[in-house]
Coordinates of C-alpha atoms and ligand atoms in Angstrom, one line a residue:
X8 CA 0.0 0.0 0.0
X9 CA 1.3 3.5 -0.9
X10 CA 1.3 6.3 1.6
X11 CA -0.4 9.4 0.6
X12 CA 2.7 11.5 -0.2
X13 CA 4.1 8.8 -2.6
X14 CA 0.9 9.1 -4.6
X15 CA 1.2 12.9 -4.5
X16 CA 4.7 12.7 -5.9
X17 CA 3.4 10.4 -8.6
X18 CA 0.5 12.6 -9.8
X19 CA 1.0 16.2 -8.8
X20 CA 2.8 17.5 -11.8
X21 CA 0.2 16.2 -14.3
X22 CA -1.7 18.6 -16.5
X23 CA -5.0 17.6 -14.8
X24 CA -7.4 20.0 -16.5
X25 CA -11.3 19.5 -16.3
X26 CA -11.5 17.1 -19.2
X27 CA -8.0 16.0 -20.1
X28 CA -5.6 13.1 -20.5
X29 CA -3.8 14.2 -17.3
X30 CA -7.0 14.1 -15.3
X31 CA -8.0 10.7 -16.8
X32 CA -4.5 9.3 -16.0
X33 CA -4.6 10.4 -12.4
X34 CA -8.2 9.1 -11.8
X35 CA -7.2 5.7 -13.3
X36 CA -4.2 5.5 -11.1
X37 CA -6.3 6.3 -8.0
X38 CA -8.9 3.7 -9.1
X39 CA -6.0 1.1 -9.3
X40 CA -5.0 2.1 -5.7
X41 CA -8.6 1.3 -4.6
X42 CA -8.3 -2.2 -6.1
X43 CA -11.6 -2.4 -8.0
X44 CA -13.6 -0.4 -5.5
X45 CA -13.9 2.7 -7.6
X46 CA -16.6 3.2 -10.3
X47 CA -15.8 5.7 -13.0
X48 CA -18.9 7.5 -14.3
X49 CA -18.5 9.1 -17.8
X50 CA -20.3 12.1 -19.2
X51 CA -19.6 12.9 -22.9
X52 CA -18.9 16.5 -24.0
X53 CA -22.2 18.4 -24.5
X54 CA -24.1 16.1 -22.1
X55 CA -26.7 18.3 -20.3
X56 CA -26.0 18.7 -16.5
X57 CA -29.1 20.7 -15.4
X58 CA -28.3 24.3 -16.6
X59 CA -24.7 23.3 -17.6
X60 CA -23.2 20.8 -20.0
X61 CA -20.1 18.6 -19.9
X62 CA -17.2 20.6 -21.4
X63 CA -14.9 19.8 -24.3
X64 CA -11.6 18.0 -23.7
X65 CA -8.7 20.4 -23.7
X66 CA -5.1 19.5 -24.7
X67 CA -2.1 21.6 -25.3
X68 CA 0.9 20.3 -27.2
X69 CA 3.0 23.4 -26.9
X70 CA 2.8 26.9 -25.3
X71 CA 5.7 29.4 -25.1
X72 CA 6.7 33.0 -25.3
X73 CA 9.8 34.0 -27.3
X74 CA 11.7 37.1 -28.2
X75 CA 11.7 37.8 -31.9
X76 CA 15.3 36.5 -32.1
X77 CA 14.1 33.2 -30.7
X78 CA 15.1 33.4 -27.0
X79 CA 12.5 31.4 -25.1
X80 CA 11.2 33.1 -22.0
X81 CA 8.3 30.9 -20.9
X82 CA 7.6 27.3 -21.8
X83 CA 4.7 25.2 -20.6
X84 CA 7.0 22.2 -21.2
X85 CA 8.8 23.4 -18.1
X86 CA 5.7 24.0 -16.0
X87 CA 2.1 23.3 -16.9
X88 CA 0.9 26.5 -15.2
X89 CA 2.7 28.7 -17.8
X90 CA -0.4 28.3 -20.0
X91 CA -4.0 29.3 -19.0
X92 CA -6.1 26.2 -18.5
X93 CA -8.5 26.0 -21.4
X94 CA -6.6 28.8 -23.3
X95 CA -7.7 29.3 -26.9
X96 CA -5.0 28.5 -29.5
X97 CA -2.9 31.4 -30.7
X98 CA 0.2 31.9 -32.8
X99 CA 1.7 35.2 -33.8
X100 CA 3.8 38.3 -33.1
X101 CA 2.1 40.7 -30.6
X102 CA 3.1 44.1 -29.2
X103 CA 4.3 44.2 -25.6
X104 CA 1.0 45.9 -24.6
X105 CA -1.1 43.2 -26.3
X106 CA 1.1 40.5 -24.6
X107 CA 0.6 42.1 -21.1
X108 CA -3.1 41.9 -21.5
X109 CA -2.8 38.1 -21.9
X110 CA 0.1 37.5 -19.5
X111 CA -1.1 36.7 -16.0
X112 CA 0.9 37.0 -12.8
X113 CA 0.3 36.1 -9.1
X114 CA -1.1 39.0 -7.1
X115 CA 1.1 38.3 -4.0
X116 CA 4.0 36.0 -4.9
X117 CA 6.6 37.6 -7.2
X118 CA 8.5 34.4 -7.9
X119 CA 5.4 32.2 -8.5
X120 CA 3.5 31.3 -11.7
X121 CA -0.2 31.8 -11.0
X122 CA -3.0 29.2 -11.7
X123 CA -5.4 30.8 -14.1
X124 CA -8.3 29.1 -15.9
X125 CA -10.7 30.3 -18.6
X126 CA -13.1 27.5 -18.8
X127 CA -16.1 29.5 -20.0
X128 CA -14.9 33.1 -20.8
X129 CA -12.6 32.0 -23.5
X130 CA -9.4 33.8 -24.3
X131 CA -5.8 32.9 -25.0
X132 CA -3.3 33.4 -22.1
X133 CA 0.0 32.7 -20.6
X134 CA 1.2 32.9 -17.0
X135 CA 4.6 33.9 -15.6
X136 CA 6.1 35.2 -12.4
X137 CA 5.9 39.0 -12.0
X138 CA 9.7 39.0 -11.7
X139 CA 9.8 37.7 -15.3
X140 CA 7.1 40.0 -16.5
X141 CA 8.9 43.0 -15.2
X142 CA 11.9 42.2 -17.4
X143 CA 9.9 42.4 -20.6
X144 CA 11.0 45.6 -22.3
X145 CA 11.0 44.7 -26.0
X146 CA 8.4 46.2 -28.3
X147 CA 7.1 42.9 -29.5
X148 CA 7.2 39.1 -28.8
X149 CA 6.2 35.9 -30.4
X150 CA 3.5 33.8 -28.8
X151 CA 2.7 30.1 -29.5
X152 CA -0.2 28.3 -27.9
X153 CA -1.0 25.0 -29.7
X154 CA -4.1 24.0 -27.8
X155 CA -7.0 21.9 -29.0
X156 CA -10.7 21.6 -28.0
X157 CA -12.3 18.2 -28.9
X158 CA -15.1 16.0 -27.9
X159 CA -14.2 14.1 -24.8
X160 CA -15.5 12.5 -21.6
X161 CA -15.9 14.1 -18.2
X162 CA -15.1 11.5 -15.5
X163 CA -16.2 11.2 -11.9
X164 CA -14.8 8.5 -9.6
X165 CA -17.1 7.1 -7.0
X166 CA -16.2 4.7 -4.1
X167 CA -19.3 3.4 -2.3
X168 CA -19.0 2.0 1.3
X169 CA -22.3 0.2 1.8
X170 CA -24.0 0.7 5.1
X171 CA -27.0 -0.8 6.9
X172 CA -29.1 2.1 5.6
X173 CA -29.4 3.3 2.0
X174 CA -29.3 6.8 3.3
X175 CA -25.9 8.1 2.3
X176 CA -23.3 10.5 3.4
X177 CA -21.1 12.1 0.7
X178 CA -17.4 12.8 0.9
X179 CA -16.2 14.9 -2.1
X180 CA -12.9 16.3 -3.4
X181 CA -11.8 17.7 -6.8
X182 CA -8.8 16.6 -8.9
X183 CA -8.7 19.2 -11.6
X184 CA -5.9 21.5 -10.5
X185 CA -2.8 20.9 -12.7
X186 CA 0.6 20.8 -11.1
X187 CA -0.6 21.7 -7.6
X188 CA -0.8 19.7 -4.4
X189 CA -2.5 21.2 -1.3
X190 CA -5.3 22.5 -3.6
X191 CA -6.3 19.9 -4.7
X192 CA -4.6 16.5 -4.4
X193 CA -4.5 16.5 -0.6
X194 CA -8.3 16.4 -0.3
X195 CA -8.5 13.5 -2.8
X196 CA -5.9 11.4 -0.9
X197 CA -7.4 12.1 2.5
X198 CA -10.8 11.1 1.1
X199 CA -9.3 7.8 -0.3
X200 CA -7.5 7.1 3.0
X201 CA -10.8 7.5 4.9
X202 CA -12.6 5.4 2.3
X203 CA -10.0 2.6 2.6
X204 CA -10.4 2.6 6.4
X205 CA -14.3 2.5 6.2
X206 CA -14.1 -0.3 3.7
X207 CA -11.9 -2.4 6.0
X208 CA -13.9 -1.7 9.2
X209 CA -17.3 -3.0 10.4
X210 CA -20.3 -2.1 8.3
X211 CA -21.4 1.4 9.1
X212 CA -25.0 2.5 9.6
X213 CA -25.0 5.0 6.8
X214 CA -23.8 4.3 3.2
X215 CA -20.8 6.5 2.4
X216 CA -20.0 7.8 -1.1
X217 CA -16.6 9.3 -2.0
X218 CA -16.8 11.4 -5.2
X219 CA -13.7 12.6 -7.0
X220 CA -14.7 15.2 -9.6
X221 CA -13.5 18.0 -11.8
X222 CA -14.6 21.1 -9.7
X223 CA -18.2 22.3 -10.0
X224 CA -19.1 20.6 -13.3
X225 CA -18.2 17.2 -12.0
X226 CA -20.5 17.5 -9.0
X227 CA -23.3 18.9 -11.3
X228 CA -22.8 16.0 -13.8
X229 CA -23.1 13.4 -11.0
X230 CA -26.0 15.0 -9.2
X231 CA -28.0 15.7 -12.3
X232 CA -27.6 12.0 -13.4
X233 CA -28.4 10.6 -9.9
X234 CA -31.4 12.6 -8.9
X235 CA -33.0 9.6 -7.3
X236 CA -30.1 9.5 -4.7
X237 CA -30.5 13.1 -3.6
X238 CA -33.4 12.7 -1.1
X239 CA -31.4 9.9 0.6
X240 CA -28.3 12.1 1.0
X241 CA -28.3 13.0 4.7
X242 CA -25.1 15.2 4.6
X243 CA -21.7 15.6 3.2
X244 CA -18.2 16.8 3.7
X245 CA -16.0 18.4 1.1
X246 CA -12.2 17.9 1.5
X247 CA -9.4 20.1 0.4
X248 CA -6.2 21.8 1.5
X249 CA -5.3 19.3 4.2
X250 CA -1.6 19.1 4.0
X251 CA -0.3 22.5 5.1
X252 CA 0.4 23.8 8.5
X253 CA -2.9 25.6 9.5
X254 CA -5.5 24.5 12.0
X255 CA -8.5 22.6 10.7
X256 CA -11.3 24.8 9.5
X257 CA -14.9 23.5 9.3
X258 CA -17.2 25.5 7.0
X259 CA -20.9 24.9 7.9
X260 CA -23.5 24.1 5.3
X261 CA -26.3 26.3 3.9
X262 CA -28.5 24.8 6.7
X263 CA -26.4 25.6 9.9
X264 CA -29.0 23.9 12.2
X265 CA -28.8 20.6 10.3
X266 CA -27.8 17.5 12.4
X267 CA -24.6 17.1 10.5
X268 CA -23.6 20.7 11.1
X269 CA -24.3 20.4 14.8
X270 CA -22.6 17.1 15.1
X271 CA -19.4 18.1 13.2
X272 CA -19.1 21.5 14.8
X273 CA -19.3 20.0 18.3
X274 CA -17.1 17.1 17.5
X275 CA -14.3 19.0 15.9
X276 CA -13.5 21.0 19.0
X277 CA -12.3 17.8 20.7
X278 CA -10.3 16.6 17.7
X279 CA -8.1 19.7 17.1
X280 CA -7.8 22.2 19.9
X281 CA -6.8 25.0 17.4
X282 CA -9.6 24.3 15.0
X283 CA -12.4 26.7 14.2
X284 CA -15.8 26.7 12.5
X285 CA -17.2 29.3 10.3
X286 CA -20.5 29.8 8.3
X287 CA -21.3 28.7 4.8
X288 CA -19.3 30.4 2.1
X289 CA -16.9 32.2 4.5
X290 CA -14.0 29.8 4.5
X291 CA -13.5 28.5 0.9
X292 CA -15.9 27.9 -1.9
X293 CA -15.9 24.5 -3.7
X294 CA -18.2 21.7 -4.8
X295 CA -20.2 21.8 -1.6
X296 CA -22.0 24.7 -3.3
X297 CA -23.6 22.3 -5.7
X298 CA -24.8 20.0 -2.9
X299 CA -26.2 22.9 -0.8
X300 CA -27.9 24.6 -3.8
X301 CA -31.7 24.9 -4.5
X302 CA -33.2 21.6 -5.8
X303 CA -30.5 19.6 -4.0
X304 CA -30.1 21.0 -0.5
X305 CA -27.9 18.4 0.9
X306 CA -26.2 19.9 4.0
X307 CA -22.5 19.6 2.9
X308 CA -19.8 21.1 5.1
X309 CA -16.1 21.4 4.2
X310 CA -13.0 20.6 6.0
X311 CA -9.6 22.2 5.2
X312 CA -6.6 23.7 6.8
X313 CA -7.0 27.4 6.1
X314 CA -5.8 30.6 7.6
X315 CA -8.8 32.4 9.1
X316 CA -10.6 34.6 6.6
X317 CA -9.1 38.1 6.6
X318 CA -5.6 37.0 7.3
X319 CA -3.1 38.3 4.6
X320 CA -2.1 34.8 3.4
X321 CA -5.7 33.5 3.2
X322 CA -6.4 30.7 2.5
X323 CA -2.6 29.7 2.6
X324 CA 0.5 31.5 1.2
X325 CA 1.1 29.3 -1.9
X326 CA -2.6 29.1 -2.9
X327 CA -3.2 28.8 -6.7
X328 CA 0.5 29.1 -7.6
X329 CA 3.5 27.1 -8.7
X330 CA 4.7 27.2 -5.1
X331 CA 1.9 24.7 -4.1
X332 CA 4.3 21.8 -4.3
X333 CA 4.8 18.5 -2.3
X334 CA 7.3 20.5 -0.2
X335 CA 4.5 22.4 1.6
X336 CA 2.6 19.2 2.7
X337 CA 3.6 16.4 5.0
X338 CA 2.4 12.8 5.4
X339 CA 1.9 13.3 9.1
X340 CA -0.6 16.2 8.5
X341 CA -2.4 14.2 5.9
X342 CA -2.7 11.2 8.3
X343 CA -3.9 13.5 11.1
X344 CA -6.6 15.0 8.8
X345 CA -7.7 11.5 7.6
X346 CA -8.1 10.6 11.2
X347 CA -10.1 13.8 11.9
X348 CA -12.4 12.8 9.0
X349 CA -12.8 9.3 10.4
X350 CA -13.5 10.6 13.9
X351 CA -16.1 13.0 12.6
X352 CA -17.8 10.1 10.8
X353 CA -17.6 8.1 14.0
X354 CA -19.5 10.9 15.8
X355 CA -22.0 11.1 12.9
X356 CA -22.7 7.3 13.2
X357 CA -23.3 7.8 17.0
X358 CA -25.5 10.8 16.6
X359 CA -29.0 9.5 17.5
X360 CA -31.9 10.8 19.6
X361 CA -31.4 9.9 23.2
X362 CA -34.5 8.4 24.7
X363 CA -35.1 8.1 28.5
X364 CA -36.0 4.7 30.0
X365 CA -36.4 6.5 33.3
X366 CA -38.9 8.9 34.9
X367 CA -38.0 11.6 37.3
X368 CA -34.3 12.1 38.2
X369 CA -32.1 9.0 38.1
X370 CA -31.0 7.6 41.5
X371 CA -27.3 8.0 40.4
X372 CA -25.7 6.4 43.4
X373 CA -27.9 3.4 43.0
X374 CA -26.7 2.9 39.4
X375 CA -23.1 3.6 40.2
X376 CA -22.9 6.7 38.1
X377 CA -22.8 9.3 40.8
X378 CA -20.1 12.0 40.4
X379 CA -19.2 13.7 43.6
X380 CA -19.8 17.4 43.4
X381 CA -17.0 18.1 45.9
X382 CA -14.2 16.3 44.0
X383 CA -15.5 16.9 40.5
X384 CA -18.1 19.8 40.5
X385 CA -17.9 20.2 36.6
X386 CA -18.5 16.5 36.0
X387 CA -21.4 16.5 38.5
X388 CA -23.1 19.5 36.9
X389 CA -22.5 18.0 33.3
X390 CA -24.0 14.6 34.3
X391 CA -27.2 16.3 35.4
X392 CA -27.3 18.8 32.6
X393 CA -27.0 16.0 30.0
X394 CA -29.4 13.6 31.8
X395 CA -32.2 16.1 32.0
X396 CA -32.0 16.5 28.2
X397 CA -32.3 12.8 27.5
X398 CA -36.0 13.0 26.6
X399 CA -36.3 11.6 23.0
X400 CA -36.4 15.1 21.5
X401 CA -32.7 15.8 21.3
X402 CA -29.8 14.1 19.6
X403 CA -26.3 13.8 21.1
X404 CA -25.3 16.7 18.9
X405 CA -28.3 18.8 20.0
X406 CA -27.3 18.3 23.6
X407 CA -23.7 19.2 22.9
X408 CA -24.6 22.4 21.0
X409 CA -27.1 23.4 23.7
X410 CA -24.6 22.9 26.5
X411 CA -21.7 24.3 24.4
X412 CA -19.5 21.2 25.1
X413 CA -18.0 18.7 22.8
X414 CA -19.9 15.9 21.1
X415 CA -17.5 13.4 22.7
X416 CA -18.1 14.8 26.2
X417 CA -21.9 14.2 25.8
X418 CA -21.3 10.8 24.2
X419 CA -19.2 9.6 27.1
X420 CA -22.1 10.2 29.5
X421 CA -24.8 8.9 27.1
X422 CA -22.9 5.7 26.4
X423 CA -22.6 5.2 30.2
X424 CA -26.3 5.7 30.6
X425 CA -26.9 3.4 27.7
X426 CA -24.8 0.7 29.3
X427 CA -26.9 0.9 32.4
X428 CA -30.1 0.7 30.2
X429 CA -31.2 4.1 31.5
X430 CA -31.4 5.5 27.9
X431 CA -31.7 4.0 24.4
X432 CA -30.9 5.5 21.1
X433 CA -33.3 6.2 18.2
X434 CA -32.7 7.4 14.6
X435 CA -36.1 9.2 14.8
X436 CA -37.2 11.9 17.3
X437 CA -39.8 11.3 20.1
X438 CA -40.3 7.6 19.4
X439 CA -43.4 6.0 20.9
X440 CA -43.1 2.5 19.4
X441 CA -40.7 0.4 21.4
X442 CA -39.9 -1.6 18.2
X443 CA -38.0 1.4 17.0
X444 CA -35.2 0.2 19.2
X445 CA -34.5 -2.5 16.7
X446 CA -34.6 -0.4 13.6
Ligands
ZN509 ZN1 -8.6 25.9 -6.3

């Protein structure tokens, strides 16, 4: 079995544009890693995806900038980011002014080549460091971009981990960022690592689906062709930017009071002491938008390691540039994030309505669960605060959010009460039918 960083080294430098040979190669390699557990869904160019359609395949055999005497200044053969993703073809001599209108640089990093894409507002373009741009002082230059648009196939990889229930929870990550690592290969590999662990563990309650997509259009292609699955999707988590050295950031869904929002928000605090949560669309925008959107409305959160919004390096210093290389990520951080994902899922599996088998206040000493208020006043108070909320109307996450304590702290008490048969757990609120216990 490969570790995540080995696969990153293998795949990161590929020209993984939306519909491209590089993307297909990477997805096929990841499917091989999953040993037959990944299905690849195919959507031909032009296939309607609600209000969108699957794009053309884009390839680029050469892209460079030269002086008129043939000195090559930029060459996409050296770095895929030197050409705009989905650039129109162009060949000719242009004035310096014309060139500068089509030559993109990074807004913050003078040494870096920026990642620029023109999927839908088509234009030709090259990218360079601003250091290089600032040396361009000749009146005209020669530009060559031999790109090609052709009918192709958009591909979405799906790994399904069957659960006891057909209700599903979606993990999603995108794979379409050429020659970059933290955004986006890290999310893909953390997702695969979590999927491998789920596949080798006991059968979960929920069915889990890991989707690997080209950003936005891949999610739309999958959702628009699997509408029947949408009502059964109970929640989701988008994964990205999990290899750099920032605290975990959890972005809530469009429905901040959903059970999955409450569960993950209260569970993450116990998993990373430096982590933070923020509302929908305030951390980083990705495929979770398609799941949260009208007509879908699956509460999908996102997990990443991102500087807090407003910080000068947001979301991280090397974002969307040629400096987003394997050097800025570590295997250890990826492993930690994969474990955070699995621990969030574990909480989600446990998050049921807590139903009382008792009436009145429990005789705690009699059940051996008494916590002495003299030696542990906090524990004593928490035990009673949690117990009085075990009434069938609240989930473990509801209680955690109400008491502003971690999911795990509530679960510890609830599982103790469950072991003493003082409470039982139900997937539905306020159950009256005792048979619900078995469902
Ligand atoms: Zn990105």
